[in-house]
Amino acid sequence: MSAPAHRFDLWSPEARVDPLSIYARMRRETRVARVLSPTQQVPMWVVSRYRDTQELLKDARFIKDRYKLADEDRLRYFRVEEIGQIDKHMLNADPPVHTRLRSLVSQAFTMRRVEALRPRITAITQRLLEAFPPGGSVDLLEAFAFPLPLTVIAELLGVPLEDQDRFREWTTTLLSPPRSSNLEPLRKTVVQFQQYLQDFLDRRRAEPQDDLTSALLAAEEQGDRLTPVELTSMVFLLLVAGHETTVNLVTNGVWALLKHPDQLERLRGEPSLIESAVEEMLRYCGPVRHTTSRFALEDTEFLGQVIPAGQMIMASLLSANHDPEQFAEPERFDITRTPNRHLSFGVGIHFCLGAPLSRLEAMIAINLLVQRLPRLRLAVEPSTLRWRTGLLIHGLERLPVAF
Ligand code: HEM
């Protein structure tokens, strides 16, 4: 079977204004599309239908641990060697390592533990809303959606909040790197982030506190449960996954409400709809565009296509969530949609650990926002809004609103 030509440019200027059209064509025309990665333009494979996404995420022939690949295959996709200091985390691991790493933190993110954070999340949200200039306008991403989840995860981990501008810059460079062959900015970011985490861990080791990082340090000291690199990687993963996605759930969710004023009014009149409204935001404009990467260890036939050994494959969750085979009228944004079995948190053993936390944050944030600001509206022409580049995140660059 020969490789199909690249018929889908996921990173064209048109796709940045309207990413959904290209996936609609992909779902119709093929089951596994060959595309080029956004930065280094290396071939990779994308699954776009709902059922095929479920199948890929449950297929253990596709591995997550990239260190099982030949070095040249790994470096084709992850060009910066230094990343090895922060990427030994559960999302890049297969069982049994995955099972060990996940079980170390799973208790901290259960529904019950997360529910206990409700008063604190509400207080942070209220404080952010009170800081809005009266009668003015703000970039909602900057002033609201970004600081809320970052504050929550930083407090859980014990990471100093005054360093938030640095996390943001580093995370953006790592998740939406510019299309360039110059690897220096990426390398510099990885080294700075790793050094920062190392210093933070050293301080915590000397003076443990009542936070998740101190509990993880205790596990590391027991020897066989967590290596030093795994510890740094765990804190890195939780810090990045714990805010970047929820930022975009809140921003995209408010964007969807502003685009559909009837749904916004409905939610304002009936705040108890927030639970199904957040599920519909996750489906309609969820923050994860593609899953993280999986790899074929050997030539692997999948959905009628051979994925060559060492190549990368992903599923588009954005596309799966708009598959008309699964969702009636998928382009309709309906905050009461039932059933709504979206795939925004993934499928299988890597199902999002933070799902209860991000759901709770989004419910509190969006309900308080729409209740407090009855005149909330977009402050720019909708056509001027741009979606970020990058494989992973489906997020707007900014969301200027007036109120
Ligand atoms: C709306 C917000 C969020 C979305 C849409 C989301 C989505 C996802 C998805 C799709 C995966 C699986 C990726 C794959 O299989 O390739 C995942 C994994 C993960 N997420 Fe989230 N996430 C969100 C928020 C969070 C938060 C707040 C945390 C904080 C703890 C978190 C921590 C994780 C971790 C640790 C994993 C890896 C789980 C594993 O490998 O077993 N996420 N997330």
CSV table of C-alpha atoms and ligand atoms in Angstrom, one decimal:
chain,number,residue,atom,x,y,z
A,1,MET,CA,0.0,0.0,0.0
A,2,SER,CA,1.5,3.3,-1.0
A,3,ALA,CA,1.4,6.4,1.2
A,4,PRO,CA,-1.4,8.8,0.1
A,5,ALA,CA,-0.4,12.3,-0.9
A,6,HIS,CA,-0.7,15.2,1.5
A,7,ARG,CA,-4.2,16.5,0.8
A,8,PHE,CA,-4.8,18.2,4.1
A,9,ASP,CA,-3.0,21.3,5.2
A,10,LEU,CA,-4.0,21.6,8.8
A,11,TRP,CA,-1.9,24.8,9.2
A,12,SER,CA,-3.0,26.9,6.3
A,13,PRO,CA,-4.2,30.5,7.0
A,14,GLU,CA,-7.8,29.4,6.2
A,15,ALA,CA,-7.5,26.6,8.7
A,16,ARG,CA,-6.6,29.1,11.4
A,17,VAL,CA,-9.9,31.0,10.8
A,18,ASP,CA,-12.0,27.9,10.4
A,19,PRO,CA,-10.3,24.6,11.5
A,20,LEU,CA,-13.5,22.5,11.2
A,21,SER,CA,-13.9,22.5,7.4
A,22,ILE,CA,-10.7,20.7,6.7
A,23,TYR,CA,-11.6,18.0,9.3
A,24,ALA,CA,-15.1,17.6,7.7
A,25,ARG,CA,-13.4,16.9,4.4
A,26,MET,CA,-10.9,14.5,6.1
A,27,ARG,CA,-13.7,12.5,7.7
A,28,ARG,CA,-15.5,12.1,4.4
A,29,GLU,CA,-12.4,11.2,2.3
A,30,THR,CA,-10.2,9.0,4.4
A,31,ARG,CA,-9.9,7.1,7.6
A,32,VAL,CA,-6.2,7.8,8.3
A,33,ALA,CA,-4.8,10.9,6.7
A,34,ARG,CA,-1.1,11.6,6.2
A,35,VAL,CA,-0.3,15.2,7.1
A,36,LEU,CA,2.8,17.2,7.8
A,37,SER,CA,3.6,18.3,11.4
A,38,PRO,CA,3.3,22.1,11.9
A,39,THR,CA,6.8,23.0,12.8
A,40,GLN,CA,9.3,20.6,11.3
A,41,GLN,CA,7.0,19.4,8.4
A,42,VAL,CA,7.6,15.7,9.1
A,43,PRO,CA,5.0,13.2,8.0
A,44,MET,CA,2.5,12.0,10.6
A,45,TRP,CA,-0.9,10.3,10.6
A,46,VAL,CA,-4.3,11.6,11.8
A,47,VAL,CA,-7.5,9.8,12.5
A,48,SER,CA,-10.6,12.0,12.4
A,49,ARG,CA,-13.7,9.9,12.8
A,50,TYR,CA,-15.3,9.2,16.2
A,51,ARG,CA,-15.2,5.4,16.1
A,52,ASP,CA,-11.7,5.4,14.6
A,53,THR,CA,-10.5,7.7,17.4
A,54,GLN,CA,-11.8,5.3,20.0
A,55,GLU,CA,-10.1,2.4,18.2
A,56,LEU,CA,-6.8,4.1,18.0
A,57,LEU,CA,-6.7,5.2,21.7
A,58,LYS,CA,-7.5,1.6,22.8
A,59,ASP,CA,-5.0,-0.1,20.4
A,60,ALA,CA,-2.0,-1.1,22.5
A,61,ARG,CA,0.1,-1.7,19.4
A,62,PHE,CA,0.6,2.1,19.3
A,63,ILE,CA,3.0,3.0,22.1
A,64,LYS,CA,3.5,6.2,24.0
A,65,ASP,CA,7.1,5.8,25.3
A,66,ARG,CA,9.1,7.4,22.5
A,67,TYR,CA,12.3,6.1,24.1
A,68,LYS,CA,11.4,2.6,22.7
A,69,LEU,CA,12.0,4.0,19.2
A,70,ALA,CA,15.2,4.2,17.3
A,71,ASP,CA,17.0,7.5,18.2
A,72,GLU,CA,16.7,8.9,14.7
A,73,ASP,CA,12.9,8.3,14.7
A,74,ARG,CA,12.5,9.9,18.1
A,75,LEU,CA,14.6,12.9,17.2
A,76,ARG,CA,12.6,13.4,13.9
A,77,TYR,CA,9.7,14.4,16.1
A,78,PHE,CA,11.3,15.7,19.3
A,79,ARG,CA,14.3,17.5,18.0
A,80,VAL,CA,15.7,18.8,21.3
A,81,GLU,CA,17.6,16.2,23.3
A,82,GLU,CA,17.2,18.2,26.6
A,83,ILE,CA,13.5,17.4,26.6
A,84,GLY,CA,14.5,14.1,28.1
A,85,GLN,CA,14.9,15.8,31.5
A,86,ILE,CA,11.1,16.7,31.7
A,87,ASP,CA,9.3,14.2,29.5
A,88,LYS,CA,9.4,11.0,31.5
A,89,HIS,CA,5.8,11.3,32.7
A,90,MET,CA,2.7,9.2,32.6
A,91,LEU,CA,1.5,10.6,29.3
A,92,ASN,CA,4.6,9.4,27.7
A,93,ALA,CA,4.6,6.0,29.4
A,94,ASP,CA,3.1,2.5,28.7
A,95,PRO,CA,2.2,0.0,31.3
A,96,PRO,CA,3.6,-1.0,33.8
A,97,VAL,CA,5.5,2.3,34.2
A,98,HIS,CA,2.3,4.3,33.3
A,99,THR,CA,0.3,2.4,36.0
A,100,ARG,CA,3.0,3.1,38.7
A,101,LEU,CA,3.2,6.9,37.9
A,102,ARG,CA,-0.5,7.4,37.6
A,103,SER,CA,-1.3,5.6,40.8
A,104,LEU,CA,1.1,8.0,42.7
A,105,VAL,CA,-1.2,11.0,42.1
A,106,SER,CA,-4.6,9.6,41.2
A,107,GLN,CA,-5.9,10.0,44.7
A,108,ALA,CA,-5.3,13.8,44.6
A,109,PHE,CA,-7.6,14.3,41.7
A,110,THR,CA,-10.7,12.2,42.6
A,111,MET,CA,-14.1,13.8,42.4
A,112,ARG,CA,-14.3,14.0,46.2
A,113,ARG,CA,-10.9,15.7,46.6
A,114,VAL,CA,-11.7,18.1,43.9
A,115,GLU,CA,-15.1,19.0,45.2
A,116,ALA,CA,-13.3,20.2,48.4
A,117,LEU,CA,-11.7,22.9,46.3
A,118,ARG,CA,-15.0,24.5,45.4
A,119,PRO,CA,-14.8,27.3,47.9
A,120,ARG,CA,-11.3,28.2,46.9
A,121,ILE,CA,-12.0,28.1,43.2
A,122,THR,CA,-15.1,30.3,43.8
A,123,ALA,CA,-13.0,32.8,45.8
A,124,ILE,CA,-10.3,33.1,43.1
A,125,THR,CA,-13.0,33.6,40.4
A,126,GLN,CA,-14.7,36.3,42.4
A,127,ARG,CA,-11.4,38.1,43.0
A,128,LEU,CA,-10.6,38.1,39.3
A,129,LEU,CA,-14.0,39.4,38.4
A,130,GLU,CA,-13.7,42.2,41.0
A,131,ALA,CA,-10.5,43.3,39.3
A,132,PHE,CA,-12.2,43.9,35.9
A,133,PRO,CA,-12.3,47.7,35.1
A,134,PRO,CA,-15.8,48.9,35.7
A,135,GLY,CA,-17.8,49.3,32.4
A,136,GLY,CA,-14.7,48.6,30.4
A,137,SER,CA,-13.3,45.8,28.4
A,138,VAL,CA,-10.6,43.1,28.8
A,139,ASP,CA,-9.0,40.2,27.0
A,140,LEU,CA,-10.9,37.5,28.8
A,141,LEU,CA,-8.1,35.0,28.2
A,142,GLU,CA,-5.5,37.2,29.9
A,143,ALA,CA,-7.6,38.6,32.7
A,144,PHE,CA,-9.7,35.6,33.6
A,145,ALA,CA,-9.3,32.3,31.9
A,146,PHE,CA,-5.5,32.1,32.3
A,147,PRO,CA,-5.0,33.1,35.9
A,148,LEU,CA,-7.8,30.9,37.4
A,149,PRO,CA,-6.6,27.4,36.5
A,150,LEU,CA,-3.0,28.4,36.9
A,151,THR,CA,-3.6,29.6,40.4
A,152,VAL,CA,-5.5,26.4,41.4
A,153,ILE,CA,-2.8,24.0,40.1
A,154,ALA,CA,0.1,26.2,41.4
A,155,GLU,CA,-1.5,26.1,44.9
A,156,LEU,CA,-2.0,22.3,44.7
A,157,LEU,CA,1.6,21.8,43.8
A,158,GLY,CA,3.0,24.6,46.0
A,159,VAL,CA,4.6,26.4,43.0
A,160,PRO,CA,5.0,30.2,43.6
A,161,LEU,CA,2.4,32.1,41.7
A,162,GLU,CA,4.5,35.1,41.1
A,163,ASP,CA,6.4,33.1,38.5
A,164,GLN,CA,3.2,32.7,36.4
A,165,ASP,CA,4.4,34.9,33.5
A,166,ARG,CA,7.4,32.6,33.0
A,167,PHE,CA,5.3,29.4,33.0
A,168,ARG,CA,3.0,31.0,30.4
A,169,GLU,CA,5.8,32.0,28.1
A,170,TRP,CA,7.5,28.6,28.4
A,171,THR,CA,4.2,26.6,28.0
A,172,THR,CA,3.3,28.6,24.9
A,173,THR,CA,6.7,28.1,23.3
A,174,LEU,CA,6.5,24.3,24.0
A,175,LEU,CA,2.9,23.8,22.9
A,176,SER,CA,2.7,26.3,20.0
A,177,PRO,CA,6.2,26.6,18.7
A,178,PRO,CA,6.8,28.9,15.7
A,179,ARG,CA,7.3,27.2,12.3
A,180,SER,CA,11.1,27.5,12.1
A,181,SER,CA,14.1,25.4,11.7
A,182,ASN,CA,15.9,27.3,14.5
A,183,LEU,CA,15.7,25.0,17.5
A,184,GLU,CA,17.5,27.4,19.9
A,185,PRO,CA,14.4,29.1,21.4
A,186,LEU,CA,12.9,25.7,22.0
A,187,ARG,CA,16.1,24.3,23.6
A,188,LYS,CA,16.4,27.4,25.8
A,189,THR,CA,12.9,27.1,27.0
A,190,VAL,CA,13.3,23.4,27.9
A,191,VAL,CA,16.5,24.1,29.8
A,192,GLN,CA,15.1,27.1,31.7
A,193,PHE,CA,11.9,25.3,32.6
A,194,GLN,CA,13.8,22.2,33.8
A,195,GLN,CA,16.2,24.4,35.8
A,196,TYR,CA,13.3,26.2,37.4
A,197,LEU,CA,11.6,23.0,38.4
A,198,GLN,CA,14.9,21.6,39.8
A,199,ASP,CA,15.4,24.7,42.0
A,200,PHE,CA,11.8,24.5,43.2
A,201,LEU,CA,12.2,20.8,44.1
A,202,ASP,CA,15.5,21.4,45.9
A,203,ARG,CA,13.8,24.1,48.0
A,204,ARG,CA,10.8,21.8,48.8
A,205,ARG,CA,13.1,18.9,49.7
A,206,ALA,CA,14.8,21.1,52.2
A,207,GLU,CA,11.5,22.4,53.6
A,208,PRO,CA,8.5,20.2,52.9
A,209,GLN,CA,5.1,21.8,53.0
A,210,ASP,CA,1.5,20.5,52.9
A,211,ASP,CA,1.3,20.2,49.1
A,212,LEU,CA,1.3,17.6,46.4
A,213,THR,CA,5.0,18.2,45.5
A,214,SER,CA,6.1,17.4,49.0
A,215,ALA,CA,4.1,14.2,48.9
A,216,LEU,CA,5.8,13.2,45.7
A,217,LEU,CA,9.2,14.0,47.1
A,218,ALA,CA,8.4,11.6,50.0
A,219,ALA,CA,7.6,8.9,47.4
A,220,GLU,CA,10.9,9.6,45.6
A,221,GLU,CA,12.8,9.2,48.8
A,222,GLN,CA,11.3,5.8,49.3
A,223,GLY,CA,13.5,4.8,46.4
A,224,ASP,CA,11.7,2.4,44.0
A,225,ARG,CA,8.6,4.5,43.4
A,226,LEU,CA,9.8,7.6,41.5
A,227,THR,CA,13.2,8.5,40.0
A,228,PRO,CA,14.5,12.1,40.1
A,229,VAL,CA,13.7,12.6,36.4
A,230,GLU,CA,10.3,11.1,36.8
A,231,LEU,CA,9.6,13.5,39.7
A,232,THR,CA,10.6,16.6,37.6
A,233,SER,CA,8.6,15.3,34.7
A,234,MET,CA,5.5,14.7,36.9
A,235,VAL,CA,5.5,18.2,38.3
A,236,PHE,CA,6.1,19.5,34.7
A,237,LEU,CA,3.1,17.5,33.4
A,238,LEU,CA,0.7,18.5,36.2
A,239,LEU,CA,1.7,22.2,35.9
A,240,VAL,CA,1.3,22.3,32.1
A,241,ALA,CA,-1.7,20.0,31.7
A,242,GLY,CA,-3.3,21.5,34.8
A,243,HIS,CA,-3.7,25.0,33.3
A,244,GLU,CA,-3.2,25.2,29.5
A,245,THR,CA,-6.2,23.1,28.7
A,246,THR,CA,-8.7,24.6,31.1
A,247,VAL,CA,-7.7,28.1,30.0
A,248,ASN,CA,-8.9,27.2,26.6
A,249,LEU,CA,-12.0,25.4,27.8
A,250,VAL,CA,-13.1,28.7,29.6
A,251,THR,CA,-12.1,31.0,26.7
A,252,ASN,CA,-13.6,28.8,23.9
A,253,GLY,CA,-16.7,28.1,26.0
A,254,VAL,CA,-17.4,31.9,26.4
A,255,TRP,CA,-16.6,32.4,22.7
A,256,ALA,CA,-19.3,29.8,21.9
A,257,LEU,CA,-21.8,31.4,24.2
A,258,LEU,CA,-21.2,34.9,22.7
A,259,LYS,CA,-21.6,33.4,19.2
A,260,HIS,CA,-25.0,31.9,20.3
A,261,PRO,CA,-26.8,34.6,22.3
A,262,ASP,CA,-29.9,32.5,22.7
A,263,GLN,CA,-27.8,29.8,24.5
A,264,LEU,CA,-26.1,32.5,26.6
A,265,GLU,CA,-29.5,33.9,27.7
A,266,ARG,CA,-30.8,30.4,28.4
A,267,LEU,CA,-27.8,29.7,30.7
A,268,ARG,CA,-28.2,33.1,32.4
A,269,GLY,CA,-31.8,32.3,33.2
A,270,GLU,CA,-31.2,28.8,34.3
A,271,PRO,CA,-27.7,28.5,35.9
A,272,SER,CA,-28.4,24.8,36.8
A,273,LEU,CA,-27.8,24.1,33.0
A,274,ILE,CA,-24.1,24.8,33.6
A,275,GLU,CA,-23.2,21.1,33.9
A,276,SER,CA,-24.5,20.1,30.4
A,277,ALA,CA,-23.4,23.5,29.0
A,278,VAL,CA,-19.8,22.7,29.9
A,279,GLU,CA,-20.1,19.3,28.4
A,280,GLU,CA,-21.3,20.9,25.2
A,281,MET,CA,-18.4,23.4,25.3
A,282,LEU,CA,-16.1,20.4,25.6
A,283,ARG,CA,-17.6,18.8,22.6
A,284,TYR,CA,-18.2,21.8,20.4
A,285,CYS,CA,-15.0,23.7,21.0
A,286,GLY,CA,-12.9,21.5,23.3
A,287,PRO,CA,-9.4,22.7,24.1
A,288,VAL,CA,-7.5,19.6,22.8
A,289,ARG,CA,-7.2,19.6,19.0
A,290,HIS,CA,-5.3,16.4,18.7
A,291,THR,CA,-4.4,13.8,21.3
A,292,THR,CA,-0.7,13.5,22.2
A,293,SER,CA,1.4,11.3,20.0
A,294,ARG,CA,1.4,7.5,19.7
A,295,PHE,CA,3.9,5.5,17.7
A,296,ALA,CA,4.1,2.4,15.6
A,297,LEU,CA,7.0,0.2,16.9
A,298,GLU,CA,6.9,-1.8,13.6
A,299,ASP,CA,5.0,-1.5,10.4
A,300,THR,CA,1.5,-1.7,11.6
A,301,GLU,CA,-1.7,-2.1,9.6
A,302,PHE,CA,-4.5,0.1,11.0
A,303,LEU,CA,-7.8,0.9,9.3
A,304,GLY,CA,-6.5,-0.4,6.0
A,305,GLN,CA,-3.3,1.7,6.1
A,306,VAL,CA,0.2,0.6,7.0
A,307,ILE,CA,1.7,3.0,9.5
A,308,PRO,CA,5.5,2.6,9.0
A,309,ALA,CA,7.7,1.7,12.0
A,310,GLY,CA,8.8,4.7,13.9
A,311,GLN,CA,6.0,7.0,12.6
A,312,MET,CA,3.7,9.1,14.7
A,313,ILE,CA,-0.1,8.8,14.8
A,314,MET,CA,-2.7,11.0,16.6
A,315,ALA,CA,-6.5,11.4,16.7
A,316,SER,CA,-8.2,14.7,16.2
A,317,LEU,CA,-10.6,15.1,19.1
A,318,LEU,CA,-12.0,18.3,17.7
A,319,SER,CA,-13.0,16.3,14.6
A,320,ALA,CA,-14.3,13.2,16.4
A,321,ASN,CA,-16.5,15.5,18.4
A,322,HIS,CA,-18.1,16.9,15.2
A,323,ASP,CA,-18.6,13.5,13.5
A,324,PRO,CA,-22.2,13.4,12.2
A,325,GLU,CA,-22.2,9.6,12.6
A,326,GLN,CA,-22.1,10.2,16.4
A,327,PHE,CA,-23.7,13.6,17.0
A,328,ALA,CA,-27.0,14.8,15.5
A,329,GLU,CA,-26.4,18.2,13.9
A,330,PRO,CA,-22.8,18.4,15.2
A,331,GLU,CA,-22.5,22.1,14.2
A,332,ARG,CA,-25.3,23.1,16.4
A,333,PHE,CA,-24.2,24.4,19.8
A,334,ASP,CA,-26.9,23.2,22.3
A,335,ILE,CA,-26.2,23.6,26.0
A,336,THR,CA,-28.9,20.9,26.8
A,337,ARG,CA,-27.5,18.3,24.4
A,338,THR,CA,-28.1,14.7,25.6
A,339,PRO,CA,-26.6,12.2,25.1
A,340,ASN,CA,-23.2,13.9,24.7
A,341,ARG,CA,-20.5,11.3,24.8
A,342,HIS,CA,-17.7,13.6,23.6
A,343,LEU,CA,-14.1,12.4,23.5
A,344,SER,CA,-12.5,15.6,24.8
A,345,PHE,CA,-10.8,13.9,27.8
A,346,GLY,CA,-9.5,11.0,25.7
A,347,VAL,CA,-10.2,7.3,25.9
A,348,GLY,CA,-8.6,4.3,27.7
A,349,ILE,CA,-5.7,4.2,30.2
A,350,HIS,CA,-4.6,7.8,29.5
A,351,PHE,CA,-8.1,9.3,30.1
A,352,CYS,CA,-7.6,12.7,31.6
A,353,LEU,CA,-6.6,12.7,35.2
A,354,GLY,CA,-7.8,16.3,35.6
A,355,ALA,CA,-11.3,15.9,34.2
A,356,PRO,CA,-13.1,16.5,37.5
A,357,LEU,CA,-10.9,19.5,38.3
A,358,SER,CA,-11.3,21.2,34.9
A,359,ARG,CA,-15.1,20.6,34.8
A,360,LEU,CA,-15.5,22.1,38.3
A,361,GLU,CA,-13.3,25.1,37.4
A,362,ALA,CA,-15.1,25.8,34.1
A,363,MET,CA,-18.6,25.4,35.8
A,364,ILE,CA,-17.8,27.9,38.5
A,365,ALA,CA,-15.9,30.4,36.3
A,366,ILE,CA,-18.5,30.5,33.4
A,367,ASN,CA,-21.5,30.7,35.7
A,368,LEU,CA,-20.1,33.5,37.8
A,369,LEU,CA,-19.0,35.4,34.7
A,370,VAL,CA,-22.3,35.3,32.9
A,371,GLN,CA,-24.3,36.1,36.1
A,372,ARG,CA,-22.0,39.1,37.1
A,373,LEU,CA,-21.8,40.6,33.6
A,374,PRO,CA,-25.2,40.9,32.1
A,375,ARG,CA,-23.9,43.0,29.1
A,376,LEU,CA,-21.0,40.7,28.2
A,377,ARG,CA,-20.2,40.9,24.5
A,378,LEU,CA,-17.4,40.5,22.0
A,379,ALA,CA,-15.3,43.6,21.7
A,380,VAL,CA,-14.0,42.9,18.2
A,381,GLU,CA,-15.3,41.6,14.8
A,382,PRO,CA,-15.6,37.8,15.1
A,383,SER,CA,-13.7,37.4,11.8
A,384,THR,CA,-10.6,38.9,13.5
A,385,LEU,CA,-10.2,36.1,16.0
A,386,ARG,CA,-7.5,33.6,15.3
A,387,TRP,CA,-6.9,30.0,16.5
A,388,ARG,CA,-3.4,29.2,17.7
A,389,THR,CA,-1.1,27.0,15.6
A,390,GLY,CA,0.2,23.7,17.1
A,391,LEU,CA,-0.9,20.2,17.2
A,392,LEU,CA,-2.3,19.9,20.7
A,393,ILE,CA,-4.2,23.0,21.7
A,394,HIS,CA,-7.4,24.3,20.2
A,395,GLY,CA,-7.4,27.8,21.6
A,396,LEU,CA,-7.9,31.4,20.6
A,397,GLU,CA,-5.0,33.8,20.7
A,398,ARG,CA,-7.1,36.2,22.6
A,399,LEU,CA,-10.8,37.0,23.3
A,400,PRO,CA,-11.5,40.7,23.8
A,401,VAL,CA,-14.8,41.3,25.5
A,402,ALA,CA,-16.8,44.3,26.7
A,403,PHE,CA,-19.3,44.3,29.5
B,1,HEM,C1,-10.6,21.0,29.9
B,1,HEM,C2,-9.5,20.7,30.4
B,1,HEM,C3,-8.7,19.4,30.0
B,1,HEM,C4,-8.8,18.7,28.8
B,1,HEM,C5,-9.8,18.9,27.7
B,1,HEM,C6,-7.9,17.6,29.0
B,1,HEM,C7,-7.7,16.6,28.0
B,1,HEM,C8,-6.8,15.5,28.2
B,1,HEM,C9,-6.7,14.5,27.2
B,1,HEM,C10,-7.4,14.4,25.9
B,1,HEM,C11,-5.8,13.6,27.7
B,1,HEM,C12,-5.3,12.3,27.0
B,1,HEM,C13,-4.3,12.6,26.0
B,1,HEM,C14,-4.0,11.3,25.1
B,1,HEM,O1,-4.5,10.2,25.4
B,1,HEM,O2,-3.2,11.5,24.2
B,1,HEM,C15,-5.4,14.1,29.0
B,1,HEM,C16,-4.5,13.5,29.8
B,1,HEM,C17,-4.1,14.0,31.0
B,1,HEM,N1,-4.5,15.2,31.7
B,1,HEM,FE1,-5.9,16.4,31.0
B,1,HEM,N2,-7.2,17.7,30.2
B,1,HEM,C18,-7.7,18.8,30.8
B,1,HEM,C19,-7.4,19.3,32.1
B,1,HEM,C20,-6.5,18.7,32.9
B,1,HEM,C21,-6.1,19.2,34.2
B,1,HEM,C22,-6.8,20.4,35.0
B,1,HEM,C23,-5.2,18.4,34.7
B,1,HEM,C24,-4.5,18.5,36.1
B,1,HEM,C25,-4.2,17.6,36.8
B,1,HEM,C26,-4.9,17.4,33.7
B,1,HEM,C27,-4.0,16.3,33.7
B,1,HEM,C28,-3.8,15.3,32.8
B,1,HEM,C29,-2.9,14.2,33.0
B,1,HEM,C30,-1.9,14.0,34.1
B,1,HEM,C31,-3.0,13.4,31.9
B,1,HEM,C32,-2.3,12.1,31.6
B,1,HEM,C33,-3.0,10.9,32.0
B,1,HEM,C34,-2.4,9.6,31.7
B,1,HEM,O3,-1.5,9.5,30.9
B,1,HEM,O4,-2.8,8.6,32.3
B,1,HEM,N3,-5.7,17.6,32.6
B,1,HEM,N4,-6.0,15.3,29.3
